[in-house]
GROMACS .gro file of C-alpha atoms in nm:
model
  495
    1MET     CA    1  10.704  17.099   4.929
    2TRP     CA    2  10.708  16.966   5.281
    3ASN     CA    3  10.340  16.875   5.262
    4ALA     CA    4  10.396  16.705   4.928
    5TRP     CA    5  10.679  16.495   5.069
    6MET     CA    6  10.469  16.402   5.374
    7THR     CA    7  10.185  16.300   5.149
    8PHE     CA    8  10.417  16.086   4.936
    9SER     CA    9  10.579  15.936   5.244
   10CYS     CA   10  10.247  15.842   5.400
   11GLU     CA   11  10.125  15.696   5.074
   12ARG     CA   12  10.443  15.491   5.040
   13ASN     CA   13  10.410  15.361   5.401
   14ASP     CA   14  10.049  15.272   5.339
   15PHE     CA   15  10.151  15.090   5.024
   16THR     CA   16  10.430  14.905   5.207
   17LEU     CA   17  10.199  14.814   5.496
   18GLY     CA   18   9.935  14.701   5.254
   19LEU     CA   19  10.189  14.490   5.069
   20LYS     CA   20  10.305  14.328   5.393
   21MET     CA   21   9.948  14.256   5.498
   22HIS     CA   22   9.879  14.112   5.155
   23ASN     CA   23  10.186  13.890   5.179
   24ALA     CA   24  10.096  13.785   5.535
   25ILE     CA   25   9.748  13.690   5.422
   26ASP     CA   26   9.891  13.491   5.135
   27LEU     CA   27  10.133  13.319   5.376
   28GLY     CA   28   9.851  13.244   5.618
   29VAL     CA   29   9.645  13.097   5.338
   30ILE     CA   30   9.940  12.880   5.234
   31ILE     CA   31   9.994  12.762   5.592
   32MET     CA   32   9.625  12.686   5.633
   33GLN     CA   33   9.619  12.495   5.308
   34ASN     CA   34   9.932  12.306   5.410
   35ASN     CA   35   9.781  12.225   5.750
   36GLU     CA   36   9.462  12.106   5.586
   37ASN     CA   37   9.664  11.879   5.360
   38LEU     CA   38   9.857  11.741   5.657
   39LEU     CA   39   9.539  11.689   5.857
   40ARG     CA   40   9.397  11.490   5.566
   41GLU     CA   41   9.705  11.267   5.578
   42ILE     CA   42   9.630  11.157   5.935
   43PRO     CA   43   9.506  10.795   5.911
   44HIS     CA   44   9.170  10.699   6.055
   45VAL     CA   45   9.147  10.496   6.375
   46ASP     CA   46   8.984  10.200   6.198
   47LYS     CA   47   9.266  10.182   5.945
   48LEU     CA   48   9.536  10.205   6.211
   49MET     CA   49   9.377   9.932   6.421
   50LYS     CA   50   9.450   9.693   6.132
   51ASN     CA   51   9.822   9.769   6.149
   52GLU     CA   52  10.032   9.453   6.198
   53LEU     CA   53  10.185   9.591   6.518
   54LEU     CA   54   9.843   9.648   6.674
   55THR     CA   55   9.711   9.306   6.575
   56ASP     CA   56  10.017   9.111   6.693
   57ASN     CA   57   9.895   8.896   6.981
   58GLU     CA   58  10.249   8.835   7.103
   59ILE     CA   59  10.308   9.208   7.151
   60ILE     CA   60   9.971   9.250   7.321
   61LYS     CA   61  10.053   8.959   7.552
   62GLU     CA   62  10.405   9.090   7.623
   63PHE     CA   63  10.277   9.429   7.737
   64ASN     CA   64   9.963   9.284   7.900
   65ILE     CA   65   9.730   9.528   7.725
   66TYR     CA   66   9.378   9.490   7.590
   67ARG     CA   67   9.227   9.586   7.255
   68HIS     CA   68   9.015   9.870   7.396
   69GLU     CA   69   9.324  10.016   7.569
   70ILE     CA   70   9.511  10.019   7.236
   71THR     CA   71   9.214  10.187   7.065
   72ASP     CA   72   9.208  10.462   7.330
   73ALA     CA   73   9.584  10.509   7.294
   74VAL     CA   74   9.555  10.535   6.912
   75ARG     CA   75   9.289  10.806   6.943
   76ASP     CA   76   9.505  11.003   7.187
   77VAL     CA   77   9.820  10.973   6.972
   78LEU     CA   78   9.625  11.094   6.666
   79SER     CA   79   9.482  11.380   6.871
   80ASP     CA   80   9.833  11.487   6.972
   81ILE     CA   81   9.946  11.480   6.608
   82ARG     CA   82   9.644  11.688   6.505
   83GLU     CA   83   9.715  11.951   6.772
   84ALA     CA   84  10.083  11.964   6.677
   85ILE     CA   85   9.992  12.033   6.312
   86ILE     CA   86   9.738  12.305   6.396
   87SER     CA   87   9.981  12.479   6.635
   88GLY     CA   88  10.260  12.462   6.379
   89LYS     CA   89  10.484  12.242   6.592
   90THR     CA   90  10.518  11.984   6.318
   91GLU     CA   91  10.505  11.982   5.938
   92LYS     CA   92  10.499  11.608   5.894
   93VAL     CA   93  10.260  11.325   5.977
   94PRO     CA   94  10.445  11.018   6.112
   95ASP     CA   95  10.404  10.697   5.915
   96GLU     CA   96  10.151  10.440   6.032
   97ASN     CA   97  10.408  10.208   6.191
   98GLU     CA   98  10.547  10.494   6.398
   99ILE     CA   99  10.200  10.595   6.512
  100ALA     CA  100  10.118  10.231   6.598
  101GLN     CA  101  10.438  10.198   6.803
  102LYS     CA  102  10.358  10.517   6.994
  103ALA     CA  103  10.011  10.382   7.068
  104VAL     CA  104  10.150  10.052   7.199
  105ASN     CA  105  10.399  10.239   7.419
  106LEU     CA  106  10.126  10.468   7.554
  107ALA     CA  107   9.888  10.178   7.626
  108ALA     CA  108  10.168   9.984   7.798
  109GLU     CA  109  10.261  10.289   8.007
  110ARG     CA  110   9.902  10.338   8.118
  111SER     CA  111   9.864   9.970   8.206
  112GLN     CA  112  10.145  10.009   8.460
  113LYS     CA  113   9.962  10.271   8.664
  114GLY     CA  114   9.776  10.007   8.865
  115ILE     CA  115   9.927   9.750   9.099
  116GLN     CA  116  10.226   9.582   8.939
  117LYS     CA  117  10.534   9.390   9.041
  118VAL     CA  118  10.841   9.586   9.149
  119ILE     CA  119  11.188   9.481   9.262
  120ASN     CA  120  11.251   9.599   9.617
  121GLY     CA  121  11.611   9.705   9.661
  122THR     CA  122  11.539   9.935   9.956
  123GLY     CA  123  11.632   9.682  10.225
  124CYS     CA  124  11.296   9.747  10.397
  125ILE     CA  125  11.143   9.401  10.439
  126LEU     CA  126  10.786   9.506  10.517
  127HIS     CA  127  10.772   9.814  10.295
  128SER     CA  128  10.417   9.950  10.339
  129ASN     CA  129  10.424  10.134  10.005
  130LEU     CA  130  10.543   9.820   9.824
  131GLY     CA  131  10.281   9.582   9.964
  132ARG     CA  132  10.437   9.475  10.296
  133ALA     CA  133  10.494   9.100  10.328
  134CYS     CA  134  10.559   8.888  10.021
  135MET     CA  135  10.374   8.559  10.063
  136SER     CA  136  10.527   8.218  10.019
  137GLN     CA  137  10.484   8.039   9.687
  138ALA     CA  138  10.251   7.793   9.859
  139ALA     CA  139  10.033   8.077   9.992
  140ALA     CA  140  10.028   8.257   9.656
  141LYS     CA  141   9.934   7.933   9.480
  142ALA     CA  142   9.657   7.866   9.731
  143ALA     CA  143   9.513   8.217   9.675
  144TYR     CA  144   9.537   8.169   9.298
  145GLU     CA  145   9.355   7.834   9.307
  146ALA     CA  146   9.085   7.976   9.534
  147ALA     CA  147   9.039   8.267   9.294
  148ARG     CA  148   9.027   8.075   8.965
  149SER     CA  149   8.833   7.766   9.077
  150TYR     CA  150   8.538   7.661   9.283
  151SER     CA  151   8.645   7.556   9.631
  152THR     CA  152   8.533   7.406   9.961
  153LEU     CA  153   8.509   7.755  10.113
  154GLU     CA  154   8.188   7.672  10.299
  155TYR     CA  155   8.134   7.309  10.203
  156ASP     CA  156   8.216   6.993  10.395
  157VAL     CA  157   8.299   6.732  10.129
  158LEU     CA  158   8.282   6.434  10.366
  159ALA     CA  159   7.949   6.533  10.519
  160GLY     CA  160   7.810   6.664  10.192
  161GLU     CA  161   7.671   6.975  10.358
  162ARG     CA  162   7.751   7.338  10.442
  163GLY     CA  163   8.075   7.381  10.636
  164SER     CA  164   8.273   7.654  10.814
  165ARG     CA  165   8.487   7.882  10.595
  166THR     CA  166   8.755   7.925  10.861
  167PHE     CA  167   8.750   7.587  11.036
  168CYS     CA  168   9.096   7.481  10.919
  169VAL     CA  169   9.253   7.824  10.974
  170GLU     CA  170   9.112   7.841  11.326
  171ALA     CA  171   9.241   7.493  11.408
  172TYR     CA  172   9.593   7.594  11.297
  173LEU     CA  173   9.578   7.923  11.490
  174ASN     CA  174   9.458   7.757  11.808
  175GLU     CA  175   9.734   7.497  11.796
  176LEU     CA  176  10.011   7.742  11.708
  177THR     CA  177   9.915   8.002  11.970
  178GLY     CA  178   9.756   7.794  12.245
  179ALA     CA  179   9.429   7.989  12.212
  180GLU     CA  180   9.086   7.848  12.297
  181ALA     CA  181   8.931   8.009  11.990
  182SER     CA  182   9.012   8.235  11.699
  183LEU     CA  183   8.871   8.419  11.399
  184VAL     CA  184   8.991   8.617  11.097
  185VAL     CA  185   8.880   8.955  10.960
  186ASN     CA  186   9.013   9.174  10.679
  187ASN     CA  187   9.281   9.368  10.873
  188ASN     CA  188   9.400   9.439  11.227
  189ALA     CA  189   9.216   9.772  11.254
  190ALA     CA  190   8.897   9.576  11.175
  191ALA     CA  191   8.995   9.323  11.442
  192VAL     CA  192   9.020   9.595  11.710
  193LEU     CA  193   8.692   9.745  11.586
  194LEU     CA  194   8.511   9.412  11.617
  195ILE     CA  195   8.663   9.329  11.956
  196LEU     CA  196   8.569   9.660  12.121
  197THR     CA  197   8.227   9.682  11.956
  198SER     CA  198   8.124   9.335  12.071
  199ILE     CA  199   8.284   9.344  12.417
  200ALA     CA  200   8.300   9.705  12.534
  201SER     CA  201   8.037   9.910  12.349
  202GLY     CA  202   7.864  10.155  12.582
  203GLY     CA  203   8.138  10.139  12.843
  204ASN     CA  204   8.481  10.276  12.924
  205VAL     CA  205   8.804  10.140  12.778
  206LEU     CA  206   9.123  10.207  12.972
  207VAL     CA  207   9.441  10.271  12.772
  208SER     CA  208   9.781  10.407  12.870
  209ARG     CA  209   9.850  10.755  12.728
  210GLY     CA  210  10.178  10.622  12.596
  211GLU     CA  211   9.987  10.369  12.381
  212LEU     CA  212   9.743  10.602  12.204
  213VAL     CA  213   9.910  10.544  11.872
  214GLU     CA  214   9.831  10.652  11.519
  215ILE     CA  215   9.848  10.372  11.265
  216GLY     CA  216   9.882  10.393  10.886
  217GLY     CA  217   9.654  10.624  10.692
  218GLY     CA  218   9.608  10.862  10.985
  219PHE     CA  219   9.380  10.630  11.187
  220ARG     CA  220   9.418  10.676  11.561
  221VAL     CA  221   9.337  10.449  11.853
  222PRO     CA  222   9.115  10.713  12.023
  223GLU     CA  223   8.908  10.747  11.705
  224ILE     CA  224   8.868  10.371  11.668
  225ILE     CA  225   8.758  10.343  12.032
  226SER     CA  226   8.502  10.621  11.980
  227GLN     CA  227   8.372  10.455  11.662
  228CYS     CA  228   8.307  10.137  11.861
  229GLY     CA  229   8.065  10.322  12.089
  230CYS     CA  230   8.313  10.319  12.376
  231THR     CA  231   8.452  10.597  12.592
  232LEU     CA  232   8.828  10.629  12.610
  233ARG     CA  233   8.979  10.666  12.955
  234ALA     CA  234   9.348  10.751  12.915
  235VAL     CA  235   9.560  10.659  13.216
  236GLY     CA  236   9.913  10.749  13.325
  237THR     CA  237  10.136  10.982  13.127
  238THR     CA  238  10.301  10.964  12.784
  239ASN     CA  239  10.626  10.822  12.918
  240LYS     CA  240  10.519  10.657  13.246
  241THR     CA  241  10.213  10.449  13.327
  242ARG     CA  242  10.192  10.235  13.641
  243LEU     CA  243   9.948   9.966  13.758
  244LYS     CA  244   9.802  10.204  14.017
  245ASP     CA  245   9.693  10.434  13.731
  246TYR     CA  246   9.469  10.157  13.597
  247LYS     CA  247   9.340  10.072  13.947
  248LYS     CA  248   9.234  10.432  14.010
  249ALA     CA  249   9.054  10.456  13.676
  250ILE     CA  250   8.855  10.132  13.698
  251GLY     CA  251   8.489  10.186  13.774
  252LYS     CA  252   8.141  10.044  13.718
  253LYS     CA  253   8.145  10.152  13.354
  254THR     CA  254   8.483   9.996  13.275
  255LYS     CA  255   8.435   9.722  13.017
  256ALA     CA  256   8.792   9.654  12.899
  257LEU     CA  257   9.159   9.712  12.967
  258LEU     CA  258   9.333   9.767  12.632
  259LYS     CA  259   9.707   9.733  12.582
  260VAL     CA  260   9.842   9.852  12.245
  261HIS     CA  261  10.191   9.751  12.137
  262THR     CA  262  10.379  10.059  12.014
  263SER     CA  263  10.508   9.877  11.709
  264ASN     CA  264  10.561  10.185  11.491
  265PHE     CA  265  10.754  10.402  11.739
  266LYS     CA  266  10.971  10.363  12.046
  267ILE     CA  267  10.984  10.543  12.381
  268VAL     CA  268  11.332  10.540  12.532
  269GLY     CA  269  11.486  10.692  12.840
  270PHE     CA  270  11.276  10.789  13.142
  271SER     CA  271  10.980  10.557  13.080
  272GLU     CA  272  10.769  10.286  13.243
  273SER     CA  273  10.478  10.067  13.133
  274VAL     CA  274  10.258   9.791  13.268
  275SER     CA  275  10.302   9.436  13.136
  276VAL     CA  276  10.010   9.238  13.001
  277GLY     CA  277  10.064   8.990  13.286
  278GLN     CA  278  10.011   9.262  13.547
  279LEU     CA  279   9.704   9.388  13.365
  280ALA     CA  280   9.564   9.035  13.346
  281ILE     CA  281   9.585   8.992  13.724
  282LEU     CA  282   9.411   9.326  13.773
  283GLY     CA  283   9.148   9.247  13.511
  284ARG     CA  284   9.060   8.912  13.666
  285SER     CA  285   9.026   9.066  14.011
  286GLN     CA  286   8.779   9.321  13.873
  287GLY     CA  287   8.600   9.099  13.623
  288VAL     CA  288   8.723   9.312  13.330
  289PRO     CA  289   8.864   9.150  13.013
  290VAL     CA  290   9.219   9.238  12.902
  291ILE     CA  291   9.270   9.297  12.530
  292GLU     CA  292   9.614   9.324  12.371
  293ASP     CA  293   9.674   9.454  12.020
  294ILE     CA  294  10.026   9.334  11.940
  295GLY     CA  295  10.016   9.465  11.583
  296SER     CA  296  10.295   9.290  11.397
  297GLY     CA  297  10.193   8.933  11.470
  298ALA     CA  298  10.488   8.720  11.578
  299ILE     CA  299  10.365   8.366  11.640
  300ILE     CA  300  10.717   8.231  11.698
  301ASP     CA  301  11.002   8.367  11.910
  302MET     CA  302  11.170   8.640  11.702
  303GLN     CA  303  11.474   8.687  11.929
  304LYS     CA  304  11.694   8.460  11.719
  305TYR     CA  305  11.649   8.710  11.434
  306GLY     CA  306  11.773   8.992  11.655
  307ILE     CA  307  11.421   9.111  11.737
  308HIS     CA  308  11.383   9.141  12.114
  309SER     CA  309  11.096   9.387  12.159
  310GLU     CA  310  10.813   9.214  11.973
  311PRO     CA  311  10.554   9.032  12.189
  312CYS     CA  312  10.479   8.673  12.088
  313VAL     CA  313  10.112   8.576  12.055
  314ARG     CA  314  10.150   8.255  12.255
  315GLN     CA  315  10.331   8.436  12.536
  316SER     CA  316  10.068   8.709  12.555
  317LEU     CA  317   9.795   8.448  12.598
  318LYS     CA  318  10.007   8.260  12.851
  319ASP     CA  319  10.054   8.585  13.045
  320GLY     CA  320   9.677   8.614  13.080
  321ALA     CA  321   9.545   8.830  12.795
  322ASP     CA  322   9.183   8.739  12.724
  323ILE     CA  323   9.199   8.854  12.362
  324VAL     CA  324   9.498   8.918  12.135
  325SER     CA  325   9.481   9.073  11.789
  326PHE     CA  326   9.751   9.109  11.520
  327SER     CA  327   9.816   9.150  11.148
  328GLY     CA  328   9.862   8.868  10.900
  329ASP     CA  329  10.082   9.057  10.654
  330LYS     CA  330  10.363   9.173  10.881
  331LEU     CA  331  10.595   8.944  11.077
  332LEU     CA  332  10.362   8.650  11.017
  333GLY     CA  333  10.441   8.684  10.646
  334GLY     CA  334  10.094   8.603  10.517
  335PRO     CA  335   9.811   8.791  10.341
  336GLN     CA  336   9.658   9.113  10.469
  337CYS     CA  337   9.411   9.022  10.742
  338GLY     CA  338   9.338   9.075  11.108
  339ILE     CA  339   9.363   8.777  11.340
  340ILE     CA  340   9.189   8.747  11.676
  341VAL     CA  341   9.276   8.473  11.926
  342GLY     CA  342   9.187   8.412  12.289
  343SER     CA  343   8.902   8.315  12.519
  344LYS     CA  344   8.624   8.116  12.353
  345LYS     CA  345   8.367   8.315  12.551
  346TYR     CA  346   8.462   8.642  12.387
  347VAL     CA  347   8.544   8.504  12.042
  348ASP     CA  348   8.200   8.340  12.025
  349GLU     CA  349   8.043   8.681  12.104
  350MET     CA  350   8.234   8.834  11.813
  351LYS     CA  351   8.126   8.560  11.572
  352LYS     CA  352   7.761   8.632  11.654
  353HIS     CA  353   7.799   9.009  11.611
  354PRO     CA  354   7.653   9.153  11.285
  355LEU     CA  355   7.977   9.346  11.227
  356TYR     CA  356   8.171   9.020  11.183
  357ARG     CA  357   7.981   8.948  10.861
  358ALA     CA  358   8.091   9.284  10.719
  359LEU     CA  359   8.453   9.241  10.823
  360ARG     CA  360   8.519   8.874  10.751
  361ALA     CA  361   8.802   8.773  10.519
  362ASP     CA  362   8.749   8.663  10.159
  363LYS     CA  363   8.827   8.319  10.013
  364MET     CA  364   9.169   8.414   9.870
  365THR     CA  365   9.285   8.554  10.204
  366ILE     CA  366   9.167   8.247  10.391
  367ALA     CA  367   9.337   8.011  10.145
  368ALA     CA  368   9.666   8.204  10.161
  369LEU     CA  369   9.655   8.228  10.542
  370GLU     CA  370   9.587   7.857  10.574
  371ALA     CA  371   9.893   7.776  10.358
  372THR     CA  372  10.106   8.023  10.557
  373LEU     CA  373  10.007   7.885  10.897
  374ARG     CA  374  10.051   7.524  10.787
  375VAL     CA  375  10.426   7.564  10.730
  376TYR     CA  376  10.480   7.722  11.075
  377PHE     CA  377  10.462   7.377  11.234
  378ASP     CA  378  10.810   7.327  11.085
  379VAL     CA  379  11.004   7.645  11.167
  380LYS     CA  380  11.303   7.552  10.949
  381ALA     CA  381  11.072   7.505  10.653
  382ALA     CA  382  10.901   7.835  10.737
  383GLU     CA  383  11.237   8.014  10.728
  384ARG     CA  384  11.301   7.873  10.382
  385GLU     CA  385  10.955   7.928  10.234
  386ILE     CA  386  10.815   8.245  10.392
  387PRO     CA  387  11.000   8.545  10.245
  388VAL     CA  388  10.975   8.761  10.559
  389LEU     CA  389  11.139   8.494  10.775
  390SER     CA  390  11.389   8.412  10.503
  391MET     CA  391  11.494   8.778  10.480
  392LEU     CA  392  11.508   8.821  10.857
  393SER     CA  393  11.713   8.505  10.910
  394ALA     CA  394  11.964   8.569  10.628
  395THR     CA  395  12.319   8.587  10.770
  396LYS     CA  396  12.572   8.853  10.683
  397GLU     CA  397  12.784   8.592  10.505
  398GLU     CA  398  12.489   8.476  10.293
  399LEU     CA  399  12.405   8.834  10.200
  400LYS     CA  400  12.763   8.906  10.097
  401GLU     CA  401  12.761   8.602   9.868
  402ARG     CA  402  12.438   8.725   9.711
  403ALA     CA  403  12.581   9.074   9.661
  404GLU     CA  404  12.889   8.926   9.492
  405LYS     CA  405  12.668   8.717   9.264
  406LEU     CA  406  12.467   9.023   9.157
  407LEU     CA  407  12.786   9.226   9.107
  408GLU     CA  408  12.932   8.956   8.883
  409LEU     CA  409  12.616   8.946   8.670
  410ILE     CA  410  12.621   9.325   8.631
  411ARG     CA  411  12.984   9.321   8.521
  412GLU     CA  412  12.925   9.032   8.281
  413SER     CA  413  12.648   9.238   8.123
  414GLY     CA  414  12.887   9.528   8.075
  415GLY     CA  415  12.771   9.738   8.370
  416LYS     CA  416  12.970   9.892   8.654
  417ALA     CA  417  12.902   9.858   9.026
  418GLU     CA  418  13.057   9.808   9.368
  419ILE     CA  419  12.956   9.639   9.693
  420VAL     CA  420  12.908   9.831  10.020
  421SER     CA  421  12.794   9.726  10.367
  422CYS     CA  422  12.463   9.877  10.480
  423LYS     CA  423  12.171   9.834  10.718
  424SER     CA  424  11.831   9.679  10.644
  425VAL     CA  425  11.512   9.745  10.845
  426ALA     CA  426  11.197   9.546  10.920
  427GLY     CA  427  10.956   9.826  10.820
  428GLY     CA  428  10.577   9.811  10.801
  429GLY     CA  429  10.544   9.970  11.144
  430SER     CA  430  10.729   9.677  11.297
  431VAL     CA  431  11.033   9.680  11.525
  432PRO     CA  432  11.119  10.053  11.517
  433GLY     CA  433  11.491  10.116  11.556
  434LEU     CA  434  11.594   9.766  11.445
  435GLU     CA  435  11.883   9.765  11.197
  436LEU     CA  436  12.008   9.445  11.037
  437PRO     CA  437  12.360   9.430  10.887
  438SER     CA  438  12.344   9.375  10.513
  439TYR     CA  439  12.516   9.438  10.180
  440ALA     CA  440  12.413   9.647   9.883
  441VAL     CA  441  12.526   9.678   9.524
  442VAL     CA  442  12.593  10.038   9.419
  443PRO     CA  443  12.552  10.071   9.040
  444SER     CA  444  12.742  10.336   8.848
  445VAL     CA  445  12.652  10.481   8.507
  446GLN     CA  446  12.861  10.756   8.353
  447GLY     CA  447  12.669  11.080   8.324
  448ARG     CA  448  12.398  10.979   8.569
  449SER     CA  449  12.371  11.109   8.926
  450ALA     CA  450  12.231  10.888   9.204
  451GLU     CA  451  11.899  11.070   9.164
  452GLY     CA  452  11.903  11.026   8.788
  453LEU     CA  453  11.987  10.658   8.817
  454GLU     CA  454  11.715  10.606   9.078
  455LYS     CA  455  11.463  10.763   8.840
  456PHE     CA  456  11.591  10.554   8.546
  457LEU     CA  457  11.551  10.226   8.741
  458ARG     CA  458  11.214  10.328   8.882
  459GLU     CA  459  11.072  10.402   8.538
  460GLN     CA  460  11.155  10.063   8.387
  461GLN     CA  461  10.874   9.835   8.267
  462LEU     CA  462  10.953   9.627   8.576
  463PRO     CA  463  11.052   9.904   8.820
  464ILE     CA  464  11.359   9.861   9.040
  465ILE     CA  465  11.325  10.058   9.363
  466GLY     CA  466  11.642  10.146   9.556
  467ARG     CA  467  11.739  10.400   9.820
  468ILE     CA  468  11.986  10.687   9.815
  469GLU     CA  469  12.241  10.726  10.096
  470GLU     CA  470  12.527  10.973  10.104
  471GLY     CA  471  12.495  11.046   9.734
  472LYS     CA  472  12.492  10.679   9.629
  473LEU     CA  473  12.209  10.460   9.502
  474LEU     CA  474  12.195  10.138   9.705
  475LEU     CA  475  12.030   9.812   9.599
  476ASP     CA  476  12.012   9.611   9.921
  477VAL     CA  477  12.026   9.240   9.833
  478ARG     CA  478  11.836   9.135  10.147
  479THR     CA  479  11.507   9.228   9.982
  480ILE     CA  480  11.588   9.139   9.619
  481PHE     CA  481  11.488   8.788   9.512
  482GLU     CA  482  11.768   8.603   9.334
  483ASP     CA  483  11.529   8.522   9.049
  484ASP     CA  484  11.542   8.894   8.963
  485PHE     CA  485  11.923   8.931   8.963
  486GLU     CA  486  11.961   8.874   8.588
  487TYR     CA  487  11.696   9.135   8.509
  488VAL     CA  488  11.864   9.391   8.737
  489ALA     CA  489  12.198   9.323   8.568
  490ALA     CA  490  12.049   9.355   8.219
  491VAL     CA  491  11.886   9.690   8.304
  492MET     CA  492  12.212   9.820   8.450
  493SER     CA  493  12.400   9.731   8.131
  494ALA     CA  494  12.141   9.928   7.930
  495GLY     CA  495  12.157  10.229   8.164
   0.00000   0.00000   0.00000
């Protein structure tokens, strides 16, 4: 009896299991058939590319996307739909308009991964990650015209023959700085490379230990010196270097005395350094050229902007430096480039060196630099037109008025915000420790933390970049152009 029951029980279980398997197979077949039907409903790329949304030139122009980018986006959107159907995550194929819209959004998102405009609300004037100095409208226009048209880059119209590509720039630089000669390369690291290679290759270069700096991207002064075929002779200590340290180190192989401005850090307290004037006297007595890399590139006195530690190019040359190098896209407020000014004897050597050809600036840089330098002959005009100077010279009262204007626009758009006092910085490795009094607008959106709001603003089609302090998101008006106020207000009302 027991055996009979066991046999019946096993048979019944086998029957039940078989029935379940049969049903599962049937269900699988149904799902597969359903999936196949859905997959057949997916429109072809060629058909989708004829959709009105994807052929609307106004939309393409608005998002600044190209036809091939839309085609790639369509393929990827269709691929995602196909995978979702196969994996069972969806049981419906979106209509063609919805697919087209997704493709436009994807193409637009991808197009923003390159260099694009952002609104800088960080209060950092020379923000290295955001492109450092903003050029004047005149400089930007000059670069644009040089890029889109033929130009007199190396042509003398009056003489009807080949001309010098940097003649005008050099004339401006010489007059503004008091230099005998000058030249332009693609950045300041390149300037130092060219100077040392042409003047000191094969010899020793003396540098204070306190000036062996690391610049952006991990490049270090000792490595640059080595790359130039020179031998570094560090003198003094990290915090104290005296003139006698240089005197002891000078020998037959010494080819240059190099002074590097510590523009991206500051030594305070028990410290001592040698001025370029003292080095110049020593260099002349020994027949050794003195080179000064001042980095940030102030060609006018910056003390009236509250900047007291930045060397001025004209003063460095007056103090006796044979060669001075600096950046064009920092305190000068021009395009990225390296500028070399000083003794004609040494500058002429650099112009003849093969490395100069590899490092020289392009036509857009030269055009923008020329327009930037031209306005410096009228300092008041320079303060109005060159964004860096305009931001540095803005008074606390002016900044408060701007903050109130932005606040009013935000409230008119239906957003909420408040004004707080804050501190701006120069940035870009310039003037470490300098803080400029400013004002910021602090937006408020219900349900969003400062971090969430920062992310929301950063992910806009035109990103707005702020900074978080003490749990609040600050938009410092010192670095926000007034032309962008309405856009900021509109985004805040939508947040």
